[in-house]
Amino acid sequence: MKILSAPQIRQADAYTIEHEPIASIDLMERASNAFVDYFTRLFGTKNKILICCGTGNNGGDGLAIARLLSSMNYEVAVLVVRPNKEAPGSADFEINYRLLPGIIPLTEINDNTQVPEKFNTDIIIDAIFGSGLSRPVEGLYAFVIRAINQSQAEVVSVDIASGLFCDTIAAEGPIVTPHMTISFQLPKLAFLLPENDPFVGEWKVVDIGLSSDFIADQKSKSHYVSSSDIKKMLRRREKYSHKGTFGRALLIGGSYGKIGAIVLSSRACLRSGAGLLITHVPQCGYEVLQTAVPECMVTTDASFEYISELPTIQNYQAIGIGPGLGVQEMSLKALRELLKDVKNPMVIDADAINLIAQNDDLIDLLPANTILTPHPKEFERLAGPWENDLERLDLQREFSKKHEVLIVLKGAHTSVSTPEGRVYFNSTGNPGMATAGSGDVLTGILTGLLSRGYSARKAAILGVYMHGLAGDLAAEKLGEESLIASDIIDYLPHAFTSVSAEKYLIKKK
Ligand SMILES: NC(=O)C1=CN([C@@H]2O[C@H](COP(=O)(O)OP(=O)(O)OC[C@H]3O[C@@H](n4cnc5c(N)ncnc54)[C@H](OP(=O)(O)O)[C@@H]3O)[C@@H](O)[C@H]2O)[C@@H](O)CC1
Ligand SMILES: Nc1ncnc2c1ncn2[C@@H]1O[C@H](COP(=O)(O)OP(=O)(O)O)[C@@H](O)[C@H]1O
Ligand SMILES: [K+]
């Protein structure tokens, strides 16, 4: 799913109005209905609702929502914020203003003195500003937004929190801090920047039927990965395939006290479809691996505690290195040797990333399309500091372009950047996955998918999605609090089957 900028969204509205064709007031009605449809699934009629409206089209939505909810027996009141009494609202705002039934209590605020300290109601629907915000909020609007934020009510924003820009980090000036945002058609970049979290809350995108042709034609460097994107990518295992068809994967890692990391990667790799897996560990890991993962073959290093040398690396469709590796000098030597020789698709994680960050000569040795999977701290070591999330995103994009690698920057909404400078934000995963070893699981999944023949871009997008989906399915059963990395592996089969069940109507015998 593409992420469009505020001007592109405006053009999508205009294009839809002209080419569907549909009157703009009817498009507003459709958007308001979509909002109400989702809203009423969450909140019953017992709640008192205050709808705070600006006088642009976001406010027009607010008025239509008030009318629709009232017709469904919700108790609604409307507050219109209009600093200049004489200034008319947008054309569609004015139409909906005239259509507002008399039974809905309507208050107009023109002056700071009319703003209560906080609003006493159960739910506030925030429809002051939407995608048309053109500058930070001040004056009367700022007073109203502060009062909204101070109220005890649940706050639901229409399209985007009032005061938040669609395409960037939060500006100066007050911004509504909603519990939820119900947004139209496509997610906004602002929803995916962690520091905006207080100004977004839970969010849901509802379809308002903007022209899919127009959206398909738009250029966008940012994408939000949806389940339908994933369904298109997933491959079947063909009837006459054999284990050679799905590739040989090589994992390298583990050290004394950190063999568990490479065990997790190995299990996850096999659960992600690799045909054969060879795991190379220091000698101290031999028995652990053979016992914990009987399906994988194990080769051992000359060193007992650390990786100090490489196995042969030819004939592998994918190599993953890093989990539990440590940053010993001997392991650095082995990594350097690997990078000098390697042409295979690769995943680089954890201490392998740290070693690359500490040794400037290594980054240029990476084959094009190598996947690196840093968490933010590791990425900072690699690429340097940033001031805010937008800067971090630019840095990630530039790093990928400059070094022709994919960066999987891990966290909530993990972002995958490609050498072309595109960024794909993930839609699965939960805070239960913030637990030791879940990154090692991801490395295994990515290595498995590469060995199975997916391109680096597809392996990264699909792997990150499946990792998060497995985490979500695990959390559904076990809760977020108790979730551990092994649970993510245990739920990987469910993640794969749930997507393929949706994809294939004709089931295999
Ligand atoms: N177009 C469509 O068909 C559809 C649109 N839809 C809905 O419309 C919303 C976008 O509507 P919109 O473009 O009218 O902008 P909106 O956010 O209501 O505000 C604009 C007004 O606020 C003003 N203003 C801005 N910043 C300000 C500030 N800091 N302080 C004070 N004033 C400020 C700005 O003034 P100006 O910048 O011109 O000075 C202008 O008057 C979108 O989010 C969705 O909810 C849906 O119904 C689907 C169909
Ligand atoms: N709040 C969160 N929401 C979604 N996913 C998360 C969250 N926190 C962590 N994760 C996921 O868990 C994994 C953690 O990886 P990492 O930090 O490398 O852990 P470790 O080094 O312990 O294996 C990443 O894939 C990340 O995206
Ligand atoms: K809003």
XYZ file of C-alpha atoms and ligand atoms in Angstrom:
586
model
C 0.000 0.000 0.000
C 1.482 3.354 -1.033
C 1.913 6.188 1.420
C 1.003 9.452 -0.296
C 1.900 12.985 0.755
C -0.726 15.559 1.760
C -0.648 17.231 -1.695
C -1.002 13.832 -3.385
C -3.983 13.009 -1.154
C -5.586 16.302 -2.150
C -5.014 15.432 -5.821
C -6.484 11.952 -5.261
C -9.634 13.588 -3.816
C -9.862 15.960 -6.771
C -9.201 13.233 -9.348
C -11.855 10.978 -7.826
C -14.383 13.814 -7.786
C -13.717 14.571 -11.446
C -13.324 11.088 -12.887
C -15.613 8.803 -10.910
C -17.381 11.259 -11.076
C -18.799 12.101 -7.671
C -19.821 15.422 -6.128
C -17.356 16.478 -3.459
C -20.162 16.631 -0.864
C -21.005 13.005 -1.695
C -17.373 11.986 -1.289
C -17.438 13.679 2.105
C -20.588 11.718 2.949
C -18.872 8.501 1.891
C -15.856 9.308 4.060
C -18.094 10.158 7.009
C -20.038 6.942 6.582
C -16.799 4.952 6.530
C -15.732 6.675 9.749
C -19.098 6.023 11.397
C -19.128 2.417 10.278
C -15.871 1.746 12.099
C -16.615 4.035 15.043
C -19.920 2.332 15.836
C -18.197 -1.041 15.967
C -16.112 0.289 18.849
C -18.479 2.544 20.800
C -22.090 1.941 21.813
C -24.958 4.444 22.007
C -24.612 4.885 25.772
C -21.690 7.274 25.344
C -22.090 11.041 25.238
C -20.189 12.366 22.229
C -18.856 15.845 21.570
C -17.721 16.563 18.015
C -15.261 19.449 17.762
C -15.223 20.883 14.244
C -13.058 23.338 12.360
C -14.521 25.048 9.327
C -12.559 23.230 6.582
C -13.457 19.871 5.093
C -12.278 18.008 8.186
C -14.892 20.015 10.095
C -17.349 19.198 7.285
C -16.706 15.521 7.981
C -17.314 16.200 11.666
C -20.738 17.715 10.945
C -21.737 14.831 8.670
C -20.550 12.351 11.308
C -22.687 14.178 13.906
C -25.767 13.876 11.688
C -25.121 10.196 10.923
C -24.466 9.236 14.547
C -27.504 11.163 15.747
C -29.678 9.277 13.243
C -28.369 6.076 14.854
C -29.520 7.258 18.303
C -26.138 8.382 19.591
C -26.246 11.371 21.926
C -24.120 13.937 20.108
C -23.333 17.611 20.528
C -21.343 19.763 18.114
C -18.841 22.489 18.835
C -17.692 24.661 15.948
C -14.427 26.532 16.391
C -14.511 29.722 14.307
C -12.125 32.502 15.373
C -13.553 34.881 12.809
C -17.339 34.984 13.164
C -17.819 36.378 9.685
C -15.545 33.929 7.823
C -17.482 31.216 5.995
C -16.283 27.636 6.112
C -15.452 25.477 3.085
C -18.351 24.898 0.686
C -18.950 21.367 1.950
C -18.668 22.470 5.570
C -21.435 24.987 4.933
C -23.674 22.413 3.230
C -23.316 20.022 6.153
C -23.853 22.904 8.583
C -27.229 23.563 6.979
C -28.068 19.843 7.057
C -27.381 19.526 10.790
C -30.664 18.481 12.480
C -32.039 20.899 15.079
C -32.038 18.231 17.799
C -28.231 18.249 17.899
C -27.006 20.868 20.406
C -24.675 23.242 18.536
C -22.237 25.665 20.147
C -19.974 28.039 18.277
C -16.787 29.281 19.905
C -15.245 32.505 18.581
C -13.171 33.585 21.504
C -10.663 32.116 23.986
C -12.862 33.087 26.922
C -15.576 30.712 25.707
C -13.312 27.669 25.905
C -13.876 25.558 29.033
C -10.818 24.237 30.860
C -11.810 20.753 29.795
C -14.787 19.109 28.172
C -17.095 16.871 30.194
C -18.172 14.122 27.885
C -17.416 10.443 27.254
C -16.012 10.708 23.754
C -14.592 13.606 21.773
C -14.445 13.336 18.013
C -11.691 15.624 16.824
C -12.521 17.191 13.443
C -10.771 20.550 13.692
C -8.002 20.105 11.128
C -7.194 17.225 8.823
C -4.778 16.941 5.939
C -5.197 20.641 5.143
C -3.170 21.822 8.138
C -0.888 24.513 6.775
C 0.956 25.850 9.841
C 1.396 25.098 13.537
C -1.691 25.725 15.619
C -2.084 28.835 17.777
C -4.715 31.195 19.210
C -8.249 29.958 19.774
C -7.548 26.599 18.152
C -4.678 26.043 20.577
C -7.005 26.712 23.543
C -9.547 24.204 22.246
C -6.912 21.540 21.575
C -5.504 21.945 25.092
C -8.996 21.548 26.532
C -9.515 18.391 24.461
C -6.233 16.970 25.712
C -7.104 17.761 29.324
C -10.485 16.090 29.252
C -10.994 12.575 30.609
C -12.854 11.580 27.455
C -11.731 9.027 24.891
C -10.566 11.049 21.904
C -10.974 9.834 18.326
C -9.479 11.930 15.528
C -11.003 12.153 12.084
C -8.362 11.396 9.429
C -5.438 12.749 11.498
C -5.044 14.453 14.880
C -5.661 18.179 14.612
C -2.306 19.956 14.607
C -0.312 17.005 13.250
C 1.124 17.300 9.737
C 0.653 14.261 7.470
C 4.219 13.916 6.275
C 6.522 14.853 9.091
C 7.225 14.848 12.803
C 5.094 16.825 15.238
C 5.398 20.605 14.905
C 5.481 23.212 17.652
C 2.138 24.164 19.088
C -0.527 21.998 20.630
C -1.655 18.854 18.855
C -4.557 16.615 19.800
C -3.368 13.447 21.575
C -6.040 10.976 20.492
C -6.601 7.452 21.737
C -7.424 6.534 18.189
C -7.214 7.924 14.667
C -9.653 6.733 12.025
C -8.036 7.775 8.773
C -9.123 7.801 5.157
C -7.939 5.505 2.364
C -4.180 5.323 2.992
C -1.943 5.534 6.041
C -0.026 8.760 6.493
C 3.728 8.836 6.983
C 3.188 10.650 10.299
C 1.577 7.485 11.733
C 4.802 5.530 11.285
C 7.245 7.845 13.030
C 7.685 6.649 16.636
C 7.928 10.140 18.130
C 4.468 10.956 16.757
C 2.921 8.085 18.719
C 1.196 10.355 21.318
C -0.478 12.222 18.441
C -1.716 9.120 16.657
C -2.752 6.454 19.165
C -4.232 3.300 17.706
C -4.961 3.868 14.061
C -7.184 2.394 11.444
C -7.474 3.210 7.767
C -10.956 2.996 6.251
C -11.665 2.770 2.533
C -13.446 5.775 1.036
C -13.142 4.676 -2.588
C -10.549 7.149 -3.863
C -9.490 6.334 -7.425
C -7.262 3.260 -7.412
C -5.992 4.166 -10.894
C -4.828 7.533 -9.651
C -3.159 5.998 -6.600
C -1.447 3.348 -8.752
C 0.030 6.096 -10.947
C 1.479 8.087 -8.069
C 5.177 7.979 -7.328
C 5.904 7.205 -3.714
C 9.105 6.275 -1.935
C 7.217 4.937 1.102
C 4.961 1.926 1.362
C 2.937 0.282 4.087
C 3.005 -3.499 3.770
C -0.496 -4.947 3.857
C -1.633 -8.562 3.904
C -2.616 -8.307 0.239
C 0.949 -7.254 -0.676
C 2.200 -10.319 1.164
C -0.281 -12.678 -0.451
C 1.064 -11.657 -3.851
C 4.625 -12.522 -2.817
C 4.124 -15.879 -1.162
C 5.206 -18.894 -3.222
C 3.837 -22.396 -3.191
C 6.018 -25.491 -2.822
C 5.653 -27.212 -6.147
C 4.654 -30.861 -6.364
C 7.867 -32.147 -7.931
C 10.195 -30.089 -5.792
C 12.849 -31.618 -3.551
C 14.982 -30.235 -0.780
C 17.541 -28.969 -3.285
C 14.822 -26.794 -4.805
C 14.605 -24.783 -1.610
C 18.262 -24.097 -1.273
C 21.094 -24.641 1.141
C 21.374 -22.100 3.900
C 24.440 -21.427 6.011
C 24.223 -19.756 9.420
C 27.357 -18.603 11.232
C 27.360 -17.434 14.812
C 27.197 -18.313 18.477
C 29.893 -18.036 21.121
C 30.392 -19.350 24.625
C 27.248 -18.362 26.565
C 25.434 -17.220 23.397
C 24.815 -20.469 21.569
C 21.094 -19.968 22.183
C 21.073 -17.101 19.684
C 22.193 -19.293 16.800
C 19.875 -22.090 17.927
C 16.955 -19.668 17.583
C 18.131 -18.545 14.144
C 18.577 -22.140 13.006
C 15.123 -23.223 14.118
C 13.524 -20.168 12.504
C 15.461 -20.721 9.270
C 14.173 -24.270 8.924
C 10.639 -23.128 9.763
C 10.849 -20.627 6.892
C 11.199 -23.150 4.139
C 14.954 -23.656 3.612
C 15.718 -27.049 2.041
C 18.918 -27.685 3.965
C 20.642 -25.855 6.771
C 24.253 -26.005 7.858
C 25.101 -24.078 11.011
C 28.709 -23.221 11.754
C 29.465 -22.725 15.472
C 32.418 -22.750 17.856
C 33.047 -26.188 19.307
C 31.194 -25.378 22.514
C 27.994 -25.196 20.459
C 28.220 -28.579 18.791
C 26.185 -30.724 21.163
C 23.724 -27.958 21.909
C 22.912 -27.505 18.223
C 22.711 -31.220 17.454
C 20.318 -31.684 20.342
C 18.198 -28.553 20.020
C 17.903 -28.603 16.211
C 18.313 -32.168 14.940
C 17.224 -31.078 11.438
C 20.306 -28.954 10.873
C 23.853 -30.113 10.087
C 26.582 -28.633 12.209
C 30.160 -27.742 11.373
C 32.506 -26.616 14.106
C 35.175 -23.985 14.265
C 38.792 -24.610 15.280
C 38.091 -22.433 18.318
C 36.152 -23.721 21.316
C 34.538 -20.439 22.377
C 34.328 -18.158 19.326
C 34.071 -18.190 15.559
C 37.596 -17.770 14.197
C 37.407 -19.194 10.686
C 34.938 -19.955 7.963
C 33.566 -23.135 6.522
C 33.515 -23.269 2.719
C 30.927 -20.820 1.571
C 30.327 -21.852 -2.022
C 27.137 -23.693 -2.919
C 24.907 -21.851 -0.492
C 21.885 -19.925 -1.694
C 22.031 -17.805 1.453
C 24.357 -17.036 4.344
C 23.307 -15.467 7.643
C 25.947 -14.274 10.093
C 25.898 -12.511 13.430
C 23.603 -13.938 16.118
C 25.632 -14.575 19.264
C 28.873 -13.989 17.331
C 30.653 -11.667 19.779
C 33.180 -9.027 18.735
C 36.457 -10.895 19.321
C 39.429 -10.087 17.100
C 39.385 -13.634 15.711
C 35.737 -13.318 14.740
C 36.478 -10.010 13.015
C 39.170 -11.800 11.011
C 36.699 -14.502 10.003
C 34.084 -11.916 9.021
C 36.616 -10.006 6.917
C 37.587 -13.226 5.137
C 33.963 -13.995 4.478
C 33.238 -10.553 3.066
C 36.267 -10.668 0.801
C 35.076 -13.889 -0.831
C 31.333 -13.862 -0.605
C 29.021 -13.468 -3.575
C 26.033 -15.237 -2.042
C 22.880 -13.475 -0.847
C 23.496 -12.580 2.774
C 21.919 -11.486 6.047
C 24.084 -9.589 8.515
C 22.886 -9.174 12.092
C 23.856 -8.285 15.639
C 27.613 -8.438 16.351
C 28.417 -8.796 12.643
C 26.807 -5.346 12.260
C 28.786 -4.033 15.224
C 32.023 -5.302 13.704
C 31.219 -3.623 10.401
C 30.432 -0.396 12.274
C 33.808 -0.552 14.052
C 35.859 -1.309 10.938
C 35.463 1.124 8.074
C 36.890 -1.162 5.389
C 34.155 -3.782 5.756
C 31.074 -1.942 4.566
C 32.363 -1.641 1.002
C 32.977 -5.373 0.854
C 29.287 -6.207 1.209
C 27.788 -7.666 -1.966
C 24.963 -5.594 -3.453
C 21.575 -6.438 -1.939
C 22.957 -7.775 1.320
C 20.341 -7.472 4.083
C 21.462 -5.841 7.346
C 19.105 -6.054 10.305
C 20.095 -3.422 12.891
C 17.965 -2.247 15.803
C 18.180 1.551 16.200
C 21.296 1.453 18.407
C 23.129 -0.761 15.917
C 22.000 1.478 13.080
C 23.367 4.506 14.903
C 26.737 2.766 15.232
C 26.634 2.087 11.511
C 25.298 5.360 10.147
C 25.776 7.961 12.882
C 23.273 9.912 15.009
C 20.054 11.645 13.969
C 17.974 14.449 15.445
C 14.510 13.044 14.873
C 12.649 10.151 13.255
C 12.353 11.846 9.901
C 16.084 12.392 9.790
C 16.571 8.759 10.762
C 14.374 7.687 7.864
C 16.358 9.825 5.415
C 19.590 8.429 6.816
C 18.308 4.886 6.358
C 17.273 5.569 2.757
C 20.599 7.233 1.950
C 22.603 4.455 3.575
C 20.807 1.839 1.481
C 21.365 3.822 -1.706
C 25.001 4.587 -1.009
C 26.029 1.053 -0.059
C 23.486 -0.790 -2.251
C 22.206 -2.797 0.697
C 18.854 -3.372 2.355
C 18.475 -2.051 5.870
C 15.868 -3.718 8.061
C 15.569 -1.160 10.856
C 13.836 -3.046 13.650
C 11.179 -1.818 16.052
C 7.432 -1.246 15.953
C 6.660 -0.839 12.205
C 10.104 -2.139 11.206
C 11.182 -0.316 8.047
C 12.936 -2.019 5.148
C 14.914 0.311 2.875
C 16.181 -0.783 -0.516
C 19.089 0.347 -2.741
C 16.528 2.192 -4.896
C 15.684 4.347 -1.873
C 12.226 2.914 -1.252
C 11.046 2.205 2.296
C 8.513 -0.458 3.299
C 6.930 -0.155 6.742
C 5.751 -3.360 8.345
C 2.207 -3.718 9.637
C 2.551 -6.711 11.972
C 4.222 -7.236 15.359
C 3.595 -6.165 18.925
C 5.492 -5.011 22.018
C 5.527 -8.606 23.313
C 8.278 -9.145 20.757
C 10.577 -6.732 22.548
C 12.231 -9.718 24.216
C 15.667 -11.316 24.036
C 16.309 -13.369 20.945
C 13.471 -12.187 18.737
C 15.982 -10.508 16.423
C 17.853 -13.820 16.117
C 14.610 -15.416 14.991
C 14.251 -12.757 12.296
C 17.765 -13.461 10.985
C 16.882 -17.133 10.645
C 13.662 -16.340 8.803
C 15.382 -13.999 6.353
C 18.162 -16.476 5.667
C 15.587 -19.218 5.095
C 13.601 -17.100 2.658
C 16.715 -16.079 0.716
C 17.776 -19.705 0.424
C 14.285 -20.584 -0.729
C 14.859 -18.275 -3.705
C 13.120 -15.037 -2.788
C 14.902 -11.865 -3.914
C 16.477 -9.810 -1.134
C 13.662 -7.248 -1.318
C 10.917 -9.854 -1.120
C 12.711 -11.880 1.544
C 13.100 -8.781 3.718
C 9.515 -7.563 3.343
C 7.960 -11.020 3.633
C 10.260 -12.145 6.448
C 9.630 -9.085 8.578
C 5.882 -9.442 8.017
C 5.811 -13.170 8.885
C 7.984 -12.622 11.951
C 5.524 -9.986 13.181
C 2.486 -12.064 12.266
C 3.877 -15.081 14.133
C 4.453 -12.744 17.096
C 0.872 -11.484 16.845
C -0.590 -14.988 16.685
C 1.587 -16.029 19.632
C 0.499 -12.958 21.615
C -3.155 -13.699 20.868
C -2.807 -17.074 22.597
C -0.151 -16.348 25.212
C -0.375 -12.624 25.837
C 2.348 -10.062 25.201
C 3.841 -10.141 28.683
C 4.998 -13.754 28.656
C 5.946 -13.985 25.008
C 9.478 -15.280 24.361
C 11.424 -15.616 21.136
C 10.832 -19.391 20.867
C 7.094 -18.712 20.795
C 7.575 -16.674 17.629
C 9.180 -19.732 16.007
C 6.392 -21.983 17.256
C 3.799 -19.740 15.632
C 5.629 -19.318 12.318
C 3.800 -22.290 10.782
C 0.474 -20.654 11.699
C 1.628 -17.389 10.166
C 2.552 -19.057 6.868
C -0.602 -21.165 6.738
C -2.878 -18.239 7.542
C -1.541 -16.223 4.608
C -1.491 -19.142 2.171
C -5.004 -20.187 3.194
C -6.197 -16.724 2.159
C -4.180 -16.849 -1.054
C -5.004 -20.231 -2.535
C -8.610 -21.068 -3.230
C -7.697 -24.460 -4.704
C -6.091 -26.400 -1.918
C -3.469 -29.042 -2.544
C -4.443 -32.594 -1.785
N -11.366 17.007 -0.305
C -12.274 16.020 -0.214
O -13.033 15.814 -1.089
C -12.353 15.224 0.983
C -11.721 15.619 2.162
N -11.947 15.002 3.296
C -11.614 15.609 4.569
O -11.085 16.875 4.352
C -9.907 17.066 5.118
C -9.031 18.047 4.459
O -9.813 19.176 4.355
P -9.231 20.601 4.003
O -8.300 20.464 2.871
O -10.384 21.508 3.853
O -8.380 20.939 5.263
P -8.693 20.999 6.819
O -7.714 20.089 7.433
O -10.119 20.777 7.126
O -8.300 22.474 7.223
C -8.186 23.482 6.270
C -8.628 24.798 6.835
O -7.939 25.070 8.026
C -7.111 26.222 7.847
N -5.889 26.015 8.570
C -4.902 25.116 8.313
N -3.975 25.142 9.268
C -4.376 26.090 10.175
C -3.855 26.572 11.392
N -2.729 26.083 11.906
N -4.519 27.544 12.043
C -5.657 28.011 11.537
N -6.205 27.593 10.389
C -5.583 26.636 9.710
C -6.931 26.359 6.373
O -6.674 27.704 6.117
P -5.468 28.189 5.162
O -4.355 27.198 5.259
O -6.087 28.209 3.822
O -5.115 29.496 5.706
C -8.284 25.892 5.870
O -9.242 26.892 6.006
C -9.330 15.681 5.209
O -8.455 15.561 6.299
C -10.582 14.864 5.374
O -10.984 14.889 6.727
C -12.835 13.856 3.295
O -14.107 14.352 3.519
C -12.777 13.115 1.998
C -13.136 13.985 0.900
N 7.253 -2.692 20.222
C 7.467 -3.566 19.228
N 6.510 -3.783 18.307
C 6.736 -4.662 17.294
N 7.868 -5.384 17.138
C 8.846 -5.192 18.019
C 8.703 -4.289 19.106
N 9.853 -4.304 19.809
C 10.672 -5.181 19.197
N 10.074 -5.728 18.131
C 10.662 -6.687 17.186
O 11.440 -7.634 17.894
C 12.726 -7.828 17.276
C 13.802 -7.404 18.267
O 15.058 -7.547 17.686
P 16.416 -7.227 18.462
O 16.319 -5.892 19.088
O 17.525 -7.500 17.530
O 16.354 -8.309 19.612
P 17.455 -9.344 20.094
O 18.795 -8.699 19.876
O 17.165 -9.546 21.530
O 17.262 -10.569 19.282
C 12.700 -6.984 16.011
O 12.318 -7.749 14.901
C 11.641 -5.927 16.304
O 11.024 -5.455 15.144
K -8.779 15.831 12.860
